Coordinates of C-alpha atoms in Angstrom, one line a residue:
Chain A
X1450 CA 10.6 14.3 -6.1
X1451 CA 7.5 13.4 -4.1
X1452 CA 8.6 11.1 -1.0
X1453 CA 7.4 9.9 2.3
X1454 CA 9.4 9.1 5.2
X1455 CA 9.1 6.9 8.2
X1456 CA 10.7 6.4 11.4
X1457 CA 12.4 4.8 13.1
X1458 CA 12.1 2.3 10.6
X1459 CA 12.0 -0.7 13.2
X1460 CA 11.4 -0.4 17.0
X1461 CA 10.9 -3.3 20.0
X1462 CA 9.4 -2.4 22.9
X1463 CA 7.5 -4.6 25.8
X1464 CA 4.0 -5.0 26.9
X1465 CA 2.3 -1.9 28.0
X1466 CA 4.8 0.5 26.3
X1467 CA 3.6 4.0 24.4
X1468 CA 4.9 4.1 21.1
X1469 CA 4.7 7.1 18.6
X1470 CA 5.8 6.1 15.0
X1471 CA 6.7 9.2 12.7
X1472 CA 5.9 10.0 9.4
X1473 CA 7.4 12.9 7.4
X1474 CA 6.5 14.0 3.6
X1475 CA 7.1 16.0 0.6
X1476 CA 4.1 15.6 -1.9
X1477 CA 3.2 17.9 -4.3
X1478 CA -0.8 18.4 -4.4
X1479 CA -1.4 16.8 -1.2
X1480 CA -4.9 15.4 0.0
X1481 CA -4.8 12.9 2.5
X1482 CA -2.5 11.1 4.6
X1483 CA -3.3 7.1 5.7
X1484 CA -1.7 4.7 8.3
X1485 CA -2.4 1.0 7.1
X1486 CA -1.1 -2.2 10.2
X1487 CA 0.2 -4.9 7.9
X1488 CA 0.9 -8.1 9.7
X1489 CA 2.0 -11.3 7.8
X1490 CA -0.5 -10.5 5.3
X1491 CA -2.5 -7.6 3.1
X1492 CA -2.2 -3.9 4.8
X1493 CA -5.3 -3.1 6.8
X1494 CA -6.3 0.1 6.7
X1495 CA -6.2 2.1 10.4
X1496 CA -6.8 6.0 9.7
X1497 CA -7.1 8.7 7.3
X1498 CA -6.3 12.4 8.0
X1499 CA -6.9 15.3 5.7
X1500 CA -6.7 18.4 8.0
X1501 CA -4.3 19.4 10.5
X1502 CA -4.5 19.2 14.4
X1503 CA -7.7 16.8 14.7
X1504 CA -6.9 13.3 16.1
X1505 CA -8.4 10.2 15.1
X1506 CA -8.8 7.8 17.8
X1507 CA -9.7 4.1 17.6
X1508 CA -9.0 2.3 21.0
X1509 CA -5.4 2.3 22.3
X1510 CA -4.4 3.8 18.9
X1511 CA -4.8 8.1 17.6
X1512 CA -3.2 9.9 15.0
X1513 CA -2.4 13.4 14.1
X1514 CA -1.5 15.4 11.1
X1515 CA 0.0 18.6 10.9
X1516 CA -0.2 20.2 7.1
X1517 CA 2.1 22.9 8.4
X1518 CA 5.7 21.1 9.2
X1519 CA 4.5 18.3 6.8
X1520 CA 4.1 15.2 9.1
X1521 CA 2.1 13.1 11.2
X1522 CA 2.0 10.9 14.4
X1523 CA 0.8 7.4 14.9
X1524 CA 0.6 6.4 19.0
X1525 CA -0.2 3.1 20.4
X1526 CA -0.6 2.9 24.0
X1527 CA -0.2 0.3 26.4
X1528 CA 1.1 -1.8 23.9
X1529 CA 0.0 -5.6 23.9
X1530 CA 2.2 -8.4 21.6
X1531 CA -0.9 -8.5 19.2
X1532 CA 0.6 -5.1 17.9
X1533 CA 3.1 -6.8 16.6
X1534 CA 3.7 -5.6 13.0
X1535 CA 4.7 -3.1 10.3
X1536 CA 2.9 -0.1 10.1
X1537 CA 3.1 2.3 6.8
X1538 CA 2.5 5.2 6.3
X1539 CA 1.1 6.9 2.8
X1540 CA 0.6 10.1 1.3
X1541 CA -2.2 10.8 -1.3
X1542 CA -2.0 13.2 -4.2
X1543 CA -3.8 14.0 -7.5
X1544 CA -1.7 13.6 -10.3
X1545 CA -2.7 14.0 -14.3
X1546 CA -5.4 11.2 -14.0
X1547 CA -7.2 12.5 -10.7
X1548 CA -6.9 9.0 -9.1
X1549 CA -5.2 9.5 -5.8
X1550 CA -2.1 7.6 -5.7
X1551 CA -0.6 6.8 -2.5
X1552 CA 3.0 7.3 -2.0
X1553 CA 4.0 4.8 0.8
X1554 CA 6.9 5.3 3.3
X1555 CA 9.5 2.1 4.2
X1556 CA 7.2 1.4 6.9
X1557 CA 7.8 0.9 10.7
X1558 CA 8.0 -2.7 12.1
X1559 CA 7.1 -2.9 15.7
X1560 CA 7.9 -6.1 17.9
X1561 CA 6.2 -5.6 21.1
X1562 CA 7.8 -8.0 23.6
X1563 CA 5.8 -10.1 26.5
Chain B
X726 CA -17.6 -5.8 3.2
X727 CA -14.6 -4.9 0.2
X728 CA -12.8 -7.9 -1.0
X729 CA -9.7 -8.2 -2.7
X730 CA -8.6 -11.6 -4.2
X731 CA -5.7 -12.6 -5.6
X732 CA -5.2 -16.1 -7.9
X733 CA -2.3 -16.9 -6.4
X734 CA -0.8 -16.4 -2.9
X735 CA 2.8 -18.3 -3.5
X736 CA 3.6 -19.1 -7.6
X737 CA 7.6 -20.3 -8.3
X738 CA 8.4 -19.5 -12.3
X739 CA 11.6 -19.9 -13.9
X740 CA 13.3 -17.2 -15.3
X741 CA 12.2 -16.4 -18.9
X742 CA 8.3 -17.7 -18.3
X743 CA 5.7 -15.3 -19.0
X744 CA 3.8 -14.8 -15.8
X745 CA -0.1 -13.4 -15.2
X746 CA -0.7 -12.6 -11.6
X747 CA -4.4 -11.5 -11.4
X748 CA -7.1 -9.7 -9.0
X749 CA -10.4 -9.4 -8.5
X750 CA -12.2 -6.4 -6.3
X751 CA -16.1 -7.1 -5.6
X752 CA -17.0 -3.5 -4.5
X753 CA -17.2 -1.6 -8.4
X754 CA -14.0 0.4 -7.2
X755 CA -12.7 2.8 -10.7
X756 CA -9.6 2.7 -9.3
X757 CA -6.9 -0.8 -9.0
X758 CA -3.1 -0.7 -8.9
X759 CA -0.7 -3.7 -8.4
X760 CA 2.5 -2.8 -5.9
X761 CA 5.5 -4.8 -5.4
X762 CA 7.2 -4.7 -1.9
X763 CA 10.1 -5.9 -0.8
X764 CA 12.2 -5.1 2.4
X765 CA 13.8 -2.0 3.2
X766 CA 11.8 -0.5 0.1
X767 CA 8.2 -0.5 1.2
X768 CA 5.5 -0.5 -1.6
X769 CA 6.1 0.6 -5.0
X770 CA 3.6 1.2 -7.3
X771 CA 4.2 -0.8 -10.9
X772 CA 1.2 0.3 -12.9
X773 CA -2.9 1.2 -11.7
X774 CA -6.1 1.9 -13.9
X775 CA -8.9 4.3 -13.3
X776 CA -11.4 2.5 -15.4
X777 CA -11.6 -0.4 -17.9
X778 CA -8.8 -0.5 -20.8
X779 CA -7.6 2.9 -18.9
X780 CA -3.9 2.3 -17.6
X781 CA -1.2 4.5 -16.4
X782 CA 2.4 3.8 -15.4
X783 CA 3.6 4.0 -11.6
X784 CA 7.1 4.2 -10.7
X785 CA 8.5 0.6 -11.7
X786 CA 6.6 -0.3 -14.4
X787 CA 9.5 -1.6 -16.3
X788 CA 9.6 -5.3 -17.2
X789 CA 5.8 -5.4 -16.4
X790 CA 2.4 -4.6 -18.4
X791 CA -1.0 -4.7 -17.2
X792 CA -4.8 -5.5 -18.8
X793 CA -8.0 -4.0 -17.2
X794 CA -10.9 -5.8 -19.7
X795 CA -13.3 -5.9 -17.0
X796 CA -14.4 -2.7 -14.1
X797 CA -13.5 -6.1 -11.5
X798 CA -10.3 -7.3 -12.8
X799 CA -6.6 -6.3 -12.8
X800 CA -4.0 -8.3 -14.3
X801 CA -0.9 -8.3 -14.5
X802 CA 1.6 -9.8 -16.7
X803 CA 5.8 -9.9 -16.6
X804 CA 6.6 -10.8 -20.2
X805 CA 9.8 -12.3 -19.7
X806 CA 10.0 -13.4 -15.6
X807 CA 13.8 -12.5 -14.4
X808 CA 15.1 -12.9 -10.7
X809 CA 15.0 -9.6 -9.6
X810 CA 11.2 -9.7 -10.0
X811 CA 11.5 -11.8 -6.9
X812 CA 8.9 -10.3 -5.1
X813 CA 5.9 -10.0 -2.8
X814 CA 2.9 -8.4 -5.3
X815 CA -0.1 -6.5 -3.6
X816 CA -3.1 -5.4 -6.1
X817 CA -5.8 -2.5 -4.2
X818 CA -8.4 -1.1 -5.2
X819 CA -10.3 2.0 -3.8
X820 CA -13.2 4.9 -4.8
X821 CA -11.9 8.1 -5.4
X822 CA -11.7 9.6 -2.3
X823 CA -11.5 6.3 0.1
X824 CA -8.5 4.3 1.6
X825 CA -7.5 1.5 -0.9
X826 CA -8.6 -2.2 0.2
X827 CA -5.2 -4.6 -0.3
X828 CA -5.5 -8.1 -1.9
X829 CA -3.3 -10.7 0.6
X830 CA -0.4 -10.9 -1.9
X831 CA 1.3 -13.0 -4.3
X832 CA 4.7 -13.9 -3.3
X833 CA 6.3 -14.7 -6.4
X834 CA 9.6 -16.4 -6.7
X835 CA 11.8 -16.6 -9.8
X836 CA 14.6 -19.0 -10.1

């Protein structure tokens, strides 16, 4: 059975931390991976990875894939209360319709604390 | 930009009423899908089309159908509304090979 898996599935840290948030899967006909930040509202979208070892960077936050051991990374450094929020993780695959589903993980909530 | 709209963001139904929850994606996307999430289970996919009258189940479609008339909208419907459909419902939509774009949700409660 296809499944992604997050942890740790909640995590509170204070201002200025690093965090890394984990992400684990098992999908069959794998083609990307994406991170989405949801706050109190509709999952925004952060990254997508499709091949191992090359970071994405977009400010204080990267991510990694490895294709290899199955997983990837999300980092947030220097962490600042506006960070605030749960942060899932999906895997997409090609199934009979060619549509890419995303499988999505339980998600990571992260309180960063003043 | 992509937008995502959703008629409702909270709607309270009593158990038994038939319920339409719709969306509405402005950017031609083939592909829409309607999630429900709830805490400790993340999103679950219910049913998603790739392209008009086109549907497919998802992993908990039961207790719920879905209509695609139009290449912009996405309904869908819970026939008979029961308690544990208590639930926060996300509809996406996304190209082929992009991220999905997320509507901001319909928290639907069902007494």
């Amino acid at each position: 059975e296809d499944k992604v898996v997050q942890s740790p599935l909640s995590l509170v840290v204070h201002e200025g931390d690093t965090v890394t948030l984990n992400c684990s899967y098992e999908v069959t006909n794998f083609r990307s991976l994406l991170w989405y930040k949801q706050e109190k509202k509709a999952p925004t979208f952060l990254f997508m990875l499709t091949s191992s070892g090359i970071e994405k960077k977009s400010g204080r936050l990267s991510s990694i894939l490895d294709k290899k051991e199955l997983f990837s990374i999300l980092n947030i450094t220097a962490t600042q209360t506006g960070d605030s929020a749960v942060y899932l993780c999906a895997v997409r695959h090609y199934g009979s319709s060619n549509t890419g589903k995303l499988i999505f993980g339980q998600g990571t909530t992260l309180q960063v604390k003043p | 930009d992509v937008k995502v709209t959703q008629s409702s963001r909270y709607l309270v139904k009593r158990t038994g009423e038939k319920v339409f929850l719709e969306c509405v994606q402005d950017m031609d996307h083939e592909n829409m899908f309607w999630y429900r999430q709830d805490p400790g289970l993340g999103l679950r996919l219910i049913y998603f089309s790739y392209d008009v009258k086109m549907k497919e189940k998802g992993d908990i479609p039961e207790g719920y159908s879905v209509s695609r008339e139009k290449k912009e909208r996405f309904s869908l419907i819970l026939e008979s509304a029961s308690t544990n459909q208590t639930s926060m419902y996300l509809c996406a939509s996304s190209s082929q090979l992009e991220e999905q774009y997320f509507g901001p949700g319909t928290r639907l409660t069902v007494t």
